[in-house]
Amino acid sequence: QVCHGLRTPQLPIWLCSLSGRHGVLFSTDSRLLSDWKTERVFHLYFYNGQWEQMKTAHLTIDTHSHPWEEDPCEDPSSPGKRRPPLEMAIRTKWAGATVSWNGTEPFF
């Protein structure tokens, strides 16, 4: 028997399998589960327990960013345009969102 708290979490949490490695993506804001207005700009945290991750990554997600804000001179196929798998996973839920790693080098 699964307890009620495991079937309906109080905070949003996603288990991720990216490039053959597992991690947890979560938010500390319970409103993200029930209020669509909070999906404008919000924070997510990612932890995978690997040695290269010294602390939980704090990500800022902006779902209302505009594609014309990106550098138009950059070639879309250049290595600078490639996104980390975690960002691509986030975009499966929030298409077109920008992800800020807040000073942390994307490690996943």
JSON list of N, CA and C in Angstrom, two decimals, residues 30-63:
[
{"chain": "A", "resi": 30, "resn": "SER", "atom": "N", "xyz": [5.27, 24.94, -3.55]},
{"chain": "A", "resi": 30, "resn": "SER", "atom": "CA", "xyz": [4.13, 24.06, -3.80]},
{"chain": "A", "resi": 30, "resn": "SER", "atom": "C", "xyz": [3.12, 24.68, -4.76]},
{"chain": "A", "resi": 31, "resn": "ARG", "atom": "N", "xyz": [3.14, 25.99, -4.92]},
{"chain": "A", "resi": 31, "resn": "ARG", "atom": "CA", "xyz": [2.19, 26.64, -5.85]},
{"chain": "A", "resi": 31, "resn": "ARG", "atom": "C", "xyz": [2.44, 26.21, -7.29]},
{"chain": "A", "resi": 32, "resn": "LEU", "atom": "N", "xyz": [3.61, 25.72, -7.58]},
{"chain": "A", "resi": 32, "resn": "LEU", "atom": "CA", "xyz": [3.92, 25.27, -8.94]},
{"chain": "A", "resi": 32, "resn": "LEU", "atom": "C", "xyz": [3.04, 24.08, -9.35]},
{"chain": "A", "resi": 33, "resn": "LEU", "atom": "N", "xyz": [2.49, 23.38, -8.37]},
{"chain": "A", "resi": 33, "resn": "LEU", "atom": "CA", "xyz": [1.59, 22.26, -8.65]},
{"chain": "A", "resi": 33, "resn": "LEU", "atom": "C", "xyz": [0.17, 22.69, -9.00]},
{"chain": "A", "resi": 34, "resn": "SER", "atom": "N", "xyz": [-0.24, 23.86, -8.52]},
{"chain": "A", "resi": 34, "resn": "SER", "atom": "CA", "xyz": [-1.65, 24.21, -8.64]},
{"chain": "A", "resi": 34, "resn": "SER", "atom": "C", "xyz": [-1.95, 25.57, -9.27]},
{"chain": "A", "resi": 35, "resn": "ASP", "atom": "N", "xyz": [-0.98, 26.46, -9.36]},
{"chain": "A", "resi": 35, "resn": "ASP", "atom": "CA", "xyz": [-1.24, 27.80, -9.86]},
{"chain": "A", "resi": 35, "resn": "ASP", "atom": "C", "xyz": [-0.39, 28.06, -11.10]},
{"chain": "A", "resi": 36, "resn": "TRP", "atom": "N", "xyz": [-1.03, 28.08, -12.26]},
{"chain": "A", "resi": 36, "resn": "TRP", "atom": "CA", "xyz": [-0.31, 28.23, -13.52]},
{"chain": "A", "resi": 36, "resn": "TRP", "atom": "C", "xyz": [0.43, 29.57, -13.60]},
{"chain": "A", "resi": 37, "resn": "LYS", "atom": "N", "xyz": [0.00, 30.57, -12.84]},
{"chain": "A", "resi": 37, "resn": "LYS", "atom": "CA", "xyz": [0.66, 31.88, -12.88]},
{"chain": "A", "resi": 37, "resn": "LYS", "atom": "C", "xyz": [2.08, 31.81, -12.33]},
{"chain": "A", "resi": 38, "resn": "THR", "atom": "N", "xyz": [2.35, 30.85, -11.48]},
{"chain": "A", "resi": 38, "resn": "THR", "atom": "CA", "xyz": [3.70, 30.72, -10.93]},
{"chain": "A", "resi": 38, "resn": "THR", "atom": "C", "xyz": [4.68, 30.14, -11.96]},
{"chain": "A", "resi": 39, "resn": "GLU", "atom": "N", "xyz": [4.16, 29.67, -13.08]},
{"chain": "A", "resi": 39, "resn": "GLU", "atom": "CA", "xyz": [5.02, 29.09, -14.12]},
{"chain": "A", "resi": 39, "resn": "GLU", "atom": "C", "xyz": [5.62, 30.15, -15.04]},
{"chain": "A", "resi": 40, "resn": "ARG", "atom": "N", "xyz": [5.56, 31.40, -14.69]},
{"chain": "A", "resi": 40, "resn": "ARG", "atom": "CA", "xyz": [6.16, 32.48, -15.49]},
{"chain": "A", "resi": 40, "resn": "ARG", "atom": "C", "xyz": [7.67, 32.48, -15.29]},
{"chain": "A", "resi": 41, "resn": "VAL", "atom": "N", "xyz": [8.11, 32.74, -14.09]},
{"chain": "A", "resi": 41, "resn": "VAL", "atom": "CA", "xyz": [9.52, 32.66, -13.69]},
{"chain": "A", "resi": 41, "resn": "VAL", "atom": "C", "xyz": [9.54, 31.94, -12.35]},
{"chain": "A", "resi": 42, "resn": "PHE", "atom": "N", "xyz": [10.30, 30.86, -12.27]},
{"chain": "A", "resi": 42, "resn": "PHE", "atom": "CA", "xyz": [10.33, 30.09, -11.03]},
{"chain": "A", "resi": 42, "resn": "PHE", "atom": "C", "xyz": [11.69, 29.41, -10.90]},
{"chain": "A", "resi": 43, "resn": "HIS", "atom": "N", "xyz": [11.90, 28.80, -9.76]},
{"chain": "A", "resi": 43, "resn": "HIS", "atom": "CA", "xyz": [13.19, 28.16, -9.46]},
{"chain": "A", "resi": 43, "resn": "HIS", "atom": "C", "xyz": [13.02, 26.65, -9.34]},
{"chain": "A", "resi": 44, "resn": "LEU", "atom": "N", "xyz": [13.99, 25.94, -9.89]},
{"chain": "A", "resi": 44, "resn": "LEU", "atom": "CA", "xyz": [14.08, 24.50, -9.73]},
{"chain": "A", "resi": 44, "resn": "LEU", "atom": "C", "xyz": [15.46, 24.18, -9.20]},
{"chain": "A", "resi": 45, "resn": "TYR", "atom": "N", "xyz": [15.57, 23.06, -8.56]},
{"chain": "A", "resi": 45, "resn": "TYR", "atom": "CA", "xyz": [16.85, 22.58, -8.03]},
{"chain": "A", "resi": 45, "resn": "TYR", "atom": "C", "xyz": [17.10, 21.20, -8.59]},
{"chain": "A", "resi": 46, "resn": "PHE", "atom": "N", "xyz": [18.38, 20.92, -8.85]},
{"chain": "A", "resi": 46, "resn": "PHE", "atom": "CA", "xyz": [18.75, 19.62, -9.40]},
{"chain": "A", "resi": 46, "resn": "PHE", "atom": "C", "xyz": [19.89, 19.04, -8.59]},
{"chain": "A", "resi": 47, "resn": "TYR", "atom": "N", "xyz": [19.73, 17.76, -8.24]},
{"chain": "A", "resi": 47, "resn": "TYR", "atom": "CA", "xyz": [20.78, 17.06, -7.52]},
{"chain": "A", "resi": 47, "resn": "TYR", "atom": "C", "xyz": [20.89, 15.65, -8.08]},
{"chain": "A", "resi": 48, "resn": "ASN", "atom": "N", "xyz": [22.14, 15.23, -8.34]},
{"chain": "A", "resi": 48, "resn": "ASN", "atom": "CA", "xyz": [22.33, 13.88, -8.87]},
{"chain": "A", "resi": 48, "resn": "ASN", "atom": "C", "xyz": [23.27, 13.03, -8.02]},
{"chain": "A", "resi": 49, "resn": "GLY", "atom": "N", "xyz": [23.89, 13.58, -7.00]},
{"chain": "A", "resi": 49, "resn": "GLY", "atom": "CA", "xyz": [24.72, 12.80, -6.10]},
{"chain": "A", "resi": 49, "resn": "GLY", "atom": "C", "xyz": [26.05, 12.35, -6.67]},
{"chain": "A", "resi": 50, "resn": "GLN", "atom": "N", "xyz": [26.41, 12.83, -7.85]},
{"chain": "A", "resi": 50, "resn": "GLN", "atom": "CA", "xyz": [27.69, 12.45, -8.45]},
{"chain": "A", "resi": 50, "resn": "GLN", "atom": "C", "xyz": [28.82, 13.29, -7.86]},
{"chain": "A", "resi": 51, "resn": "TRP", "atom": "N", "xyz": [30.03, 12.79, -7.95]},
{"chain": "A", "resi": 51, "resn": "TRP", "atom": "CA", "xyz": [31.18, 13.46, -7.34]},
{"chain": "A", "resi": 51, "resn": "TRP", "atom": "C", "xyz": [31.42, 14.85, -7.91]},
{"chain": "A", "resi": 52, "resn": "GLU", "atom": "N", "xyz": [31.09, 15.07, -9.20]},
{"chain": "A", "resi": 52, "resn": "GLU", "atom": "CA", "xyz": [31.36, 16.37, -9.80]},
{"chain": "A", "resi": 52, "resn": "GLU", "atom": "C", "xyz": [30.36, 17.45, -9.35]},
{"chain": "A", "resi": 53, "resn": "GLN", "atom": "N", "xyz": [29.29, 17.05, -8.70]},
{"chain": "A", "resi": 53, "resn": "GLN", "atom": "CA", "xyz": [28.31, 18.02, -8.22]},
{"chain": "A", "resi": 53, "resn": "GLN", "atom": "C", "xyz": [28.59, 18.32, -6.76]},
{"chain": "A", "resi": 54, "resn": "MET", "atom": "N", "xyz": [29.15, 19.49, -6.51]},
{"chain": "A", "resi": 54, "resn": "MET", "atom": "CA", "xyz": [29.52, 19.88, -5.15]},
{"chain": "A", "resi": 54, "resn": "MET", "atom": "C", "xyz": [28.31, 20.32, -4.32]},
{"chain": "A", "resi": 55, "resn": "LYS", "atom": "N", "xyz": [27.31, 20.92, -4.99]},
{"chain": "A", "resi": 55, "resn": "LYS", "atom": "CA", "xyz": [26.11, 21.35, -4.29]},
{"chain": "A", "resi": 55, "resn": "LYS", "atom": "C", "xyz": [24.92, 21.28, -5.24]},
{"chain": "A", "resi": 56, "resn": "THR", "atom": "N", "xyz": [23.75, 21.36, -4.69]},
{"chain": "A", "resi": 56, "resn": "THR", "atom": "CA", "xyz": [22.53, 21.31, -5.50]},
{"chain": "A", "resi": 56, "resn": "THR", "atom": "C", "xyz": [22.52, 22.50, -6.46]},
{"chain": "A", "resi": 57, "resn": "ALA", "atom": "N", "xyz": [22.24, 22.23, -7.73]},
{"chain": "A", "resi": 57, "resn": "ALA", "atom": "CA", "xyz": [22.20, 23.30, -8.74]},
{"chain": "A", "resi": 57, "resn": "ALA", "atom": "C", "xyz": [20.89, 24.07, -8.60]},
{"chain": "A", "resi": 58, "resn": "HIS", "atom": "N", "xyz": [21.00, 25.39, -8.57]},
{"chain": "A", "resi": 58, "resn": "HIS", "atom": "CA", "xyz": [19.83, 26.27, -8.48]},
{"chain": "A", "resi": 58, "resn": "HIS", "atom": "C", "xyz": [19.59, 26.84, -9.87]},
{"chain": "A", "resi": 59, "resn": "LEU", "atom": "N", "xyz": [18.45, 26.48, -10.47]},
{"chain": "A", "resi": 59, "resn": "LEU", "atom": "CA", "xyz": [18.12, 26.91, -11.82]},
{"chain": "A", "resi": 59, "resn": "LEU", "atom": "C", "xyz": [16.95, 27.88, -11.78]},
{"chain": "A", "resi": 60, "resn": "THR", "atom": "N", "xyz": [16.99, 28.91, -12.62]},
{"chain": "A", "resi": 60, "resn": "THR", "atom": "CA", "xyz": [15.86, 29.82, -12.78]},
{"chain": "A", "resi": 60, "resn": "THR", "atom": "C", "xyz": [15.27, 29.57, -14.16]},
{"chain": "A", "resi": 61, "resn": "ILE", "atom": "N", "xyz": [13.97, 29.28, -14.19]},
{"chain": "A", "resi": 61, "resn": "ILE", "atom": "CA", "xyz": [13.27, 28.96, -15.42]},
{"chain": "A", "resi": 61, "resn": "ILE", "atom": "C", "xyz": [12.38, 30.15, -15.78]},
{"chain": "A", "resi": 62, "resn": "ASP", "atom": "N", "xyz": [12.50, 30.61, -17.02]},
{"chain": "A", "resi": 62, "resn": "ASP", "atom": "CA", "xyz": [11.66, 31.70, -17.53]},
{"chain": "A", "resi": 62, "resn": "ASP", "atom": "C", "xyz": [10.89, 31.14, -18.72]},
{"chain": "A", "resi": 63, "resn": "THR", "atom": "N", "xyz": [9.59, 30.97, -18.56]},
{"chain": "A", "resi": 63, "resn": "THR", "atom": "CA", "xyz": [8.79, 30.36, -19.62]},
{"chain": "A", "resi": 63, "resn": "THR", "atom": "C", "xyz": [8.28, 31.38, -20.63]}
]
